[in-house]
mmCIF file of C-alpha atoms in Angstrom:
data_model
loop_
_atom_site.group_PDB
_atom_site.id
_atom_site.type_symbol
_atom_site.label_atom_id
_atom_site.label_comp_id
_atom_site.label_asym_id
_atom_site.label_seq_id
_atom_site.Cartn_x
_atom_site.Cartn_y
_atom_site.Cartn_z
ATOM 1 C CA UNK A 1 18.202 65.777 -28.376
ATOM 2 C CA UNK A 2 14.890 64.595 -26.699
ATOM 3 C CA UNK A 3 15.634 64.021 -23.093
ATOM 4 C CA UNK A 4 13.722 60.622 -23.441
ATOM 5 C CA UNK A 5 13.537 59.125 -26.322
ATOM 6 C CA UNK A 6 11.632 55.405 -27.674
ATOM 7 C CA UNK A 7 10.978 53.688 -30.722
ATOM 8 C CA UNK A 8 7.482 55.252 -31.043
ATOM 9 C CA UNK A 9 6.419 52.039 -33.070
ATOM 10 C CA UNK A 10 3.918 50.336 -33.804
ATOM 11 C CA UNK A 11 4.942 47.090 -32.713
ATOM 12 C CA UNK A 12 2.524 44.105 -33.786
ATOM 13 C CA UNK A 13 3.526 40.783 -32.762
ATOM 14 C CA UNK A 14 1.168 37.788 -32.216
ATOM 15 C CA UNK A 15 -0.224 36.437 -29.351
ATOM 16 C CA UNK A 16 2.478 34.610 -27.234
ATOM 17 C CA UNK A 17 5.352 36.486 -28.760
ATOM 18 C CA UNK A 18 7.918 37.991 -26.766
ATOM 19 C CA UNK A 19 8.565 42.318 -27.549
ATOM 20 C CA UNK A 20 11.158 44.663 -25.979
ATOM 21 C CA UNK A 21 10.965 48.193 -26.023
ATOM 22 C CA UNK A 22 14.172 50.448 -25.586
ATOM 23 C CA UNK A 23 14.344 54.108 -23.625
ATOM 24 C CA UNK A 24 17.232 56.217 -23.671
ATOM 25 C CA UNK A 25 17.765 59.219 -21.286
ATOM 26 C CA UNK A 26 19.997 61.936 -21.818
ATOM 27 C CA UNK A 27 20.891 62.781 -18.255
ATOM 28 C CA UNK A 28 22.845 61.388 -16.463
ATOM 29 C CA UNK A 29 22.048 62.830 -12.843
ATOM 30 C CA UNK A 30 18.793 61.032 -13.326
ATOM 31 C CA UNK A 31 17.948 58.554 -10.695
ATOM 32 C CA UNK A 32 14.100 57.123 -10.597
ATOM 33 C CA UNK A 33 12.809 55.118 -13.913
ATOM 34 C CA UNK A 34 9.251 53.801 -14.530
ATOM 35 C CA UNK A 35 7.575 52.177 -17.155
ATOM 36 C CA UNK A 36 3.671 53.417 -17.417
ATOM 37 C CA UNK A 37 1.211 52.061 -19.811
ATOM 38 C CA UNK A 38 -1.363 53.940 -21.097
ATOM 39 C CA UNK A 39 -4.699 52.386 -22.728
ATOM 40 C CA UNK A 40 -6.701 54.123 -25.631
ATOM 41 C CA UNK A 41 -8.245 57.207 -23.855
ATOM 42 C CA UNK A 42 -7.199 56.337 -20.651
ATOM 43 C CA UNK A 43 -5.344 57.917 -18.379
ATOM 44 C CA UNK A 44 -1.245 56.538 -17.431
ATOM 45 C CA UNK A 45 -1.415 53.296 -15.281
ATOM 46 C CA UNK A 46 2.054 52.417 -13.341
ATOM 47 C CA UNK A 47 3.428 49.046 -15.017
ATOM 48 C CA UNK A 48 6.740 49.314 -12.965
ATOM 49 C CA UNK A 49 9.611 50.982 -11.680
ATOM 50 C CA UNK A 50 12.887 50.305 -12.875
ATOM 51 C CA UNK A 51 15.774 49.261 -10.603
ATOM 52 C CA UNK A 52 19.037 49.490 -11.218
ATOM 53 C CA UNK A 53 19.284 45.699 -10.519
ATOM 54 C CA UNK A 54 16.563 45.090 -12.923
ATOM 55 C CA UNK A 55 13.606 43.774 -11.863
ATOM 56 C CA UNK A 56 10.899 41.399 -13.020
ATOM 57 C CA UNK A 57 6.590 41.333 -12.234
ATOM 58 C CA UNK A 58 5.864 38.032 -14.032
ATOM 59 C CA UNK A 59 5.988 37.825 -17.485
ATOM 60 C CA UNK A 60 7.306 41.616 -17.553
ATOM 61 C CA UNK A 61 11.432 42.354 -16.720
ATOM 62 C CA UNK A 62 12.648 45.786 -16.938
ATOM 63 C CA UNK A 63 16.431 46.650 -16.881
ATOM 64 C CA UNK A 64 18.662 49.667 -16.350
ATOM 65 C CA UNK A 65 22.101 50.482 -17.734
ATOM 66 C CA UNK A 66 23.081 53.230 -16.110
ATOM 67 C CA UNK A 67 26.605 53.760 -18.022
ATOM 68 C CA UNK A 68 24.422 53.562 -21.339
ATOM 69 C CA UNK A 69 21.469 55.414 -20.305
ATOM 70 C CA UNK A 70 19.329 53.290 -21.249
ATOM 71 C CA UNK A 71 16.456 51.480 -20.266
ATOM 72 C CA UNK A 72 14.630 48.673 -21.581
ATOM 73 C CA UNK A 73 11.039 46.505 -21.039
ATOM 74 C CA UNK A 74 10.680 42.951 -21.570
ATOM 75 C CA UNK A 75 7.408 41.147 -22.289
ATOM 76 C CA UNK A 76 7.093 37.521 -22.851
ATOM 77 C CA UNK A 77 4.276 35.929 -23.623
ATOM 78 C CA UNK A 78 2.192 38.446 -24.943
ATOM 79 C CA UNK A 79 -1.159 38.572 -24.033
ATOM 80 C CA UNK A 80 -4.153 40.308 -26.130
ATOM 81 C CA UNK A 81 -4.840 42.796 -22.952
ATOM 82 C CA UNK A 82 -0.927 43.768 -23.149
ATOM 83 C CA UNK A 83 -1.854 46.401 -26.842
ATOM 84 C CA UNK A 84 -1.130 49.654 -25.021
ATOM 85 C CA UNK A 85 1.106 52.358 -25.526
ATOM 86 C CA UNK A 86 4.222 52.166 -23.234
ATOM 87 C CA UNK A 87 5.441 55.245 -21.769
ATOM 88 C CA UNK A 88 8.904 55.891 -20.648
ATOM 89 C CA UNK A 89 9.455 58.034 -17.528
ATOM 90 C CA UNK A 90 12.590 59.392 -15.907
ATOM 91 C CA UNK A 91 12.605 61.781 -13.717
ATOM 92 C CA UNK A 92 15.095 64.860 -14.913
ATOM 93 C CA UNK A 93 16.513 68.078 -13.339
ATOM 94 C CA UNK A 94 13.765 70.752 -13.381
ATOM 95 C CA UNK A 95 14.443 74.399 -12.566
ATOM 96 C CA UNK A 96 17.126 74.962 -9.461
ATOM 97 C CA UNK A 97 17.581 71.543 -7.252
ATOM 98 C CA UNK A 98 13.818 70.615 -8.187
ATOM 99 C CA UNK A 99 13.367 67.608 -10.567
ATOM 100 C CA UNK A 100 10.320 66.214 -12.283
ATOM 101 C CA UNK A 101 9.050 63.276 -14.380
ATOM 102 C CA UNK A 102 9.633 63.236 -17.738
ATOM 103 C CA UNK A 103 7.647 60.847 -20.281
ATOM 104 C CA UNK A 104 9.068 59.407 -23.257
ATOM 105 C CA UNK A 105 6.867 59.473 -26.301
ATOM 106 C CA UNK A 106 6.102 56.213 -25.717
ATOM 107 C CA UNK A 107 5.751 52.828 -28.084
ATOM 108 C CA UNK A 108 3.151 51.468 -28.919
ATOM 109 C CA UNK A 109 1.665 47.706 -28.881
ATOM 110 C CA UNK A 110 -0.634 45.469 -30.895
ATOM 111 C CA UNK A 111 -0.662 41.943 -29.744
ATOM 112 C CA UNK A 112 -2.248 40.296 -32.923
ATOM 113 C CA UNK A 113 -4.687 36.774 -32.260
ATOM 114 C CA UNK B 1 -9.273 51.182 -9.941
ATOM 115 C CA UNK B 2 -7.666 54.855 -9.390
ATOM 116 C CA UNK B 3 -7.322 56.258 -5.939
ATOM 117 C CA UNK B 4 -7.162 59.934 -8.018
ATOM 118 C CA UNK B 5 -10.690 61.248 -9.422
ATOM 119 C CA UNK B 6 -11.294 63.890 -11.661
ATOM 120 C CA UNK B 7 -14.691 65.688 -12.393
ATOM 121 C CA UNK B 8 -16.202 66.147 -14.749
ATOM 122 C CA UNK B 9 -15.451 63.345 -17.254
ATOM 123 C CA UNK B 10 -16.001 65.546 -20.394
ATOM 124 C CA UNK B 11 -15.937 69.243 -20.807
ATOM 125 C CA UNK B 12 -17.429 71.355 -23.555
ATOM 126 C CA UNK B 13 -17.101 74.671 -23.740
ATOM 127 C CA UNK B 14 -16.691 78.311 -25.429
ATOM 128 C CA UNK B 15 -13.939 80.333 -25.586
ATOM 129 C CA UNK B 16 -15.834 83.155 -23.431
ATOM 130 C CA UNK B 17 -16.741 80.307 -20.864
ATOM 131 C CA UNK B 18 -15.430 80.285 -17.346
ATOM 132 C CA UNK B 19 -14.846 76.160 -15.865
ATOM 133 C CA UNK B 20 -13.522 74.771 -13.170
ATOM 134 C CA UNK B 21 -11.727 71.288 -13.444
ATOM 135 C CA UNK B 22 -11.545 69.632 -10.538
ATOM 136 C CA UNK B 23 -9.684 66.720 -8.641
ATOM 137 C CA UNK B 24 -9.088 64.599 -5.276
ATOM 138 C CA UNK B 25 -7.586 61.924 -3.862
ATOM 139 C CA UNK B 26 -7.540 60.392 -0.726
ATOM 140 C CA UNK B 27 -4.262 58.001 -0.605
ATOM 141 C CA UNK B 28 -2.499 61.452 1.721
ATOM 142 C CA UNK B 29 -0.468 62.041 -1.210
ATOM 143 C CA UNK B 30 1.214 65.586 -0.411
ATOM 144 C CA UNK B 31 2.350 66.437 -3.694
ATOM 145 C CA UNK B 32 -0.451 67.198 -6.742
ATOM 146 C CA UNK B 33 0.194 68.001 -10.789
ATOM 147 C CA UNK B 34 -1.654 68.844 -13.781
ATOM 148 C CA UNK B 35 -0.403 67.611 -17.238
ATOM 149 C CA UNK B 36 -1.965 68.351 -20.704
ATOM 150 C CA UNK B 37 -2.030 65.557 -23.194
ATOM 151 C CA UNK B 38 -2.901 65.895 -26.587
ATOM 152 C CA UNK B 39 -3.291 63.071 -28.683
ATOM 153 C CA UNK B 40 -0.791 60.130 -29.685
ATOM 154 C CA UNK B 41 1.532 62.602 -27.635
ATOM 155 C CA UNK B 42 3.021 62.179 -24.025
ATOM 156 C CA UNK B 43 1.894 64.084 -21.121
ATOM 157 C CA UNK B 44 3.333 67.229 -20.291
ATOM 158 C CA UNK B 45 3.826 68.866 -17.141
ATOM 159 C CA UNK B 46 1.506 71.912 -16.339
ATOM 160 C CA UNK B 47 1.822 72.791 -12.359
ATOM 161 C CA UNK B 48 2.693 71.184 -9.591
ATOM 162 C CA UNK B 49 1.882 71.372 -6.248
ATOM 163 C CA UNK B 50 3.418 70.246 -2.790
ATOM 164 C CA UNK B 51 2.017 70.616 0.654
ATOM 165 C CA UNK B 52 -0.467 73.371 -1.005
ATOM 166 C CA UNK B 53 2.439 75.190 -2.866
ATOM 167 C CA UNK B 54 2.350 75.575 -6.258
ATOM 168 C CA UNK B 55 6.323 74.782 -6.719
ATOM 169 C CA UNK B 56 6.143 74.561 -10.662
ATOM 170 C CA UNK B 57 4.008 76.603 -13.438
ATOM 171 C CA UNK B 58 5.839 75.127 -16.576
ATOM 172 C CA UNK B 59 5.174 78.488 -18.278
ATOM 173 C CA UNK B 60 1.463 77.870 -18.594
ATOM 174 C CA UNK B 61 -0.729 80.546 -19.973
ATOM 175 C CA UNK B 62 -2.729 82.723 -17.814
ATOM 176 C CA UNK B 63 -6.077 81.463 -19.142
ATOM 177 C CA UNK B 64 -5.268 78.335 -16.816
ATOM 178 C CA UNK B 65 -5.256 78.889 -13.124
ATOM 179 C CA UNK B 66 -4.543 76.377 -10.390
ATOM 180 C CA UNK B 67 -5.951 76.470 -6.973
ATOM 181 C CA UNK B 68 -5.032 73.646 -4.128
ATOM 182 C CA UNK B 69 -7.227 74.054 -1.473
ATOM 183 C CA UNK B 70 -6.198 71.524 1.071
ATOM 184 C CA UNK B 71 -3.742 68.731 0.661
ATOM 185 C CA UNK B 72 -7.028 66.257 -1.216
ATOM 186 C CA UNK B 73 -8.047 68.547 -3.607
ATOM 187 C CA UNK B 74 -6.697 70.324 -7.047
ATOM 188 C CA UNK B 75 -8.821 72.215 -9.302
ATOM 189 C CA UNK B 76 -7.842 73.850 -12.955
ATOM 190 C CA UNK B 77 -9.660 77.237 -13.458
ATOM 191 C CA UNK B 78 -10.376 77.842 -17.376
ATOM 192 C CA UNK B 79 -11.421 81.276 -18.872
ATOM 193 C CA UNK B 80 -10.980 82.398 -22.053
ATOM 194 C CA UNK B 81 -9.339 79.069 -23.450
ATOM 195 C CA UNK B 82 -8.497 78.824 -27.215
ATOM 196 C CA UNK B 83 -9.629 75.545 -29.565
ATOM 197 C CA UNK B 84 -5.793 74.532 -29.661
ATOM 198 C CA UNK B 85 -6.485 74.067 -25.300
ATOM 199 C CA UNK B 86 -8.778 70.803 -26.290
ATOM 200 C CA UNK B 87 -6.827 68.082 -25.016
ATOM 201 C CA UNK B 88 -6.691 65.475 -22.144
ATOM 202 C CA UNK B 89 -5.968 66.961 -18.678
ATOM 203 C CA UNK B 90 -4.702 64.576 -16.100
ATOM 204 C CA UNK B 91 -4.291 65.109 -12.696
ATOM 205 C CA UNK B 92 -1.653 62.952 -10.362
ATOM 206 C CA UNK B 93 -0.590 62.855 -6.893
ATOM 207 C CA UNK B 94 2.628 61.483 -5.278
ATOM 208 C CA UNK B 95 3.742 60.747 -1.685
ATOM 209 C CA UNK B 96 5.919 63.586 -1.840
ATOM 210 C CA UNK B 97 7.699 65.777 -4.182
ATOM 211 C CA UNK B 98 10.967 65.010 -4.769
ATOM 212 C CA UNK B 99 10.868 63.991 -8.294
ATOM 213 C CA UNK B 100 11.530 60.088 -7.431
ATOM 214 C CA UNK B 101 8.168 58.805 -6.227
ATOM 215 C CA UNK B 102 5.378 57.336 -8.563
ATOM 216 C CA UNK B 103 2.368 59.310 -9.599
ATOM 217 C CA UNK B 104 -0.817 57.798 -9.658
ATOM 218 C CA UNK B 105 -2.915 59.349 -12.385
ATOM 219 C CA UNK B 106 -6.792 60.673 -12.706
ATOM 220 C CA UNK B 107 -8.657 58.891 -15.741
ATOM 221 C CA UNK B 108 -8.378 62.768 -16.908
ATOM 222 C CA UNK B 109 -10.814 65.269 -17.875
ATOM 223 C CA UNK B 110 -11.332 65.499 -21.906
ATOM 224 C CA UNK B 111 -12.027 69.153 -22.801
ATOM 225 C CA UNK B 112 -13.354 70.710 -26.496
ATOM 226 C CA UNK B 113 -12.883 74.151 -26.884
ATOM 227 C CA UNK B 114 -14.975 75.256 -29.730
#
């Protein structure tokens, strides 16, 4: 099992649409959650961490369910400048005590005119 | 715009070629990393390095070498690099290292090994 996994896609959806995307970890020790976004040949832009609370940044709410594992990323109102591919990251035990990030394989988005 | 630069932009190069890839950032980050990113694929973790100690080499071959030297700057030796090493090679810095903080990425080097 992938340690995390998401829907690779492709989503399309038009212009004002609301999408979700879905993340599921598979360790449980994990503790910090982001969502990145990542343009065509660009490199990994933060779009937000994800709080156990859940959190929103405008017209983008991410949520955590900790006894699920999973974690999930809201967009309303889609905008044209939201088609991106949406990475997943959780940071997982590494080797000893040490832990690192881990990237889903992200899902991507086409917000259609 | 990115606090995390990378030079050079693009790389081309041989697979008897020696390069240097190289990186800074100025935000007093103490913890640097190198990923590898090939396409429609996620990045994956290479080195990493905090307070100028390389604390992970995720089994990378020999033909890449790391070097950190001061807390600003990362570079990514290259010698002898096969065409299957083409890829995107990013280059992120945290606050710190303890596997919670966000990483702020490089717009990434984009290497061709013919």
């Amino acid at each position: 099992r992938k340690e995390v996994e998401q829907d690779p896609g492709p989503f399309n959806v038009p212009e004002g649409a609301t999408v979700a995307f879905n993340c599921t970890y598979s360790n449980s020790a994990s503790q910090s959650f982001f969502w990145y976004r990542q343009d065509c040949r660009k490199e990994p832009k933060l779009l937000m961490s994800v709080y156990s609370s859940g959190n929103e940044d405008g017209r983008f709410t991410a949520q955590l369910n900790r006894a699920s594992q999973y974690i999930s990323l809201l967009i309303r109102d889609s905008k044209l400048s939201d088609s991106a591919t949406y990475l997943c990251v959780v940071n997982v035990l590494s080797s000893g005590s040490a832990r690192q990030l881990t990237f889903g394989s992200g899902t991507q988005l086409t917000v259609l005119p | 715009d990115t606090e995390v630069t990378q030079t050079p932009k693009h790389l081309v190069m041989g697979m008897t070629n020696k390069k240097s890839l190289k990186c800074e950032q100025h935000m007093g980050h103490r913890a640097m990393y190198w990923y590898k990113q090939k396409a429609k694929k996620p990045p994956e973790l290479m080195f990493v390095y905090s307070y100028e100690k390389l604390s992970i080499n995720e089994s990378v071959p020999s033909r890449f070498s790391p070097e950190c030297p001061n807390s600003s700057l990362l570079n990514l030796h290259l010698h002898a690099l096969q065409p299957e090493d083409s890829a995107l090679y990013l280059c992120a810095s945290s606050q710190d290292w303890t596997g919670g903080e966000t990483q702020y990425f490089g717009p990434g080097t984009r290497l061709l090994v013919l």
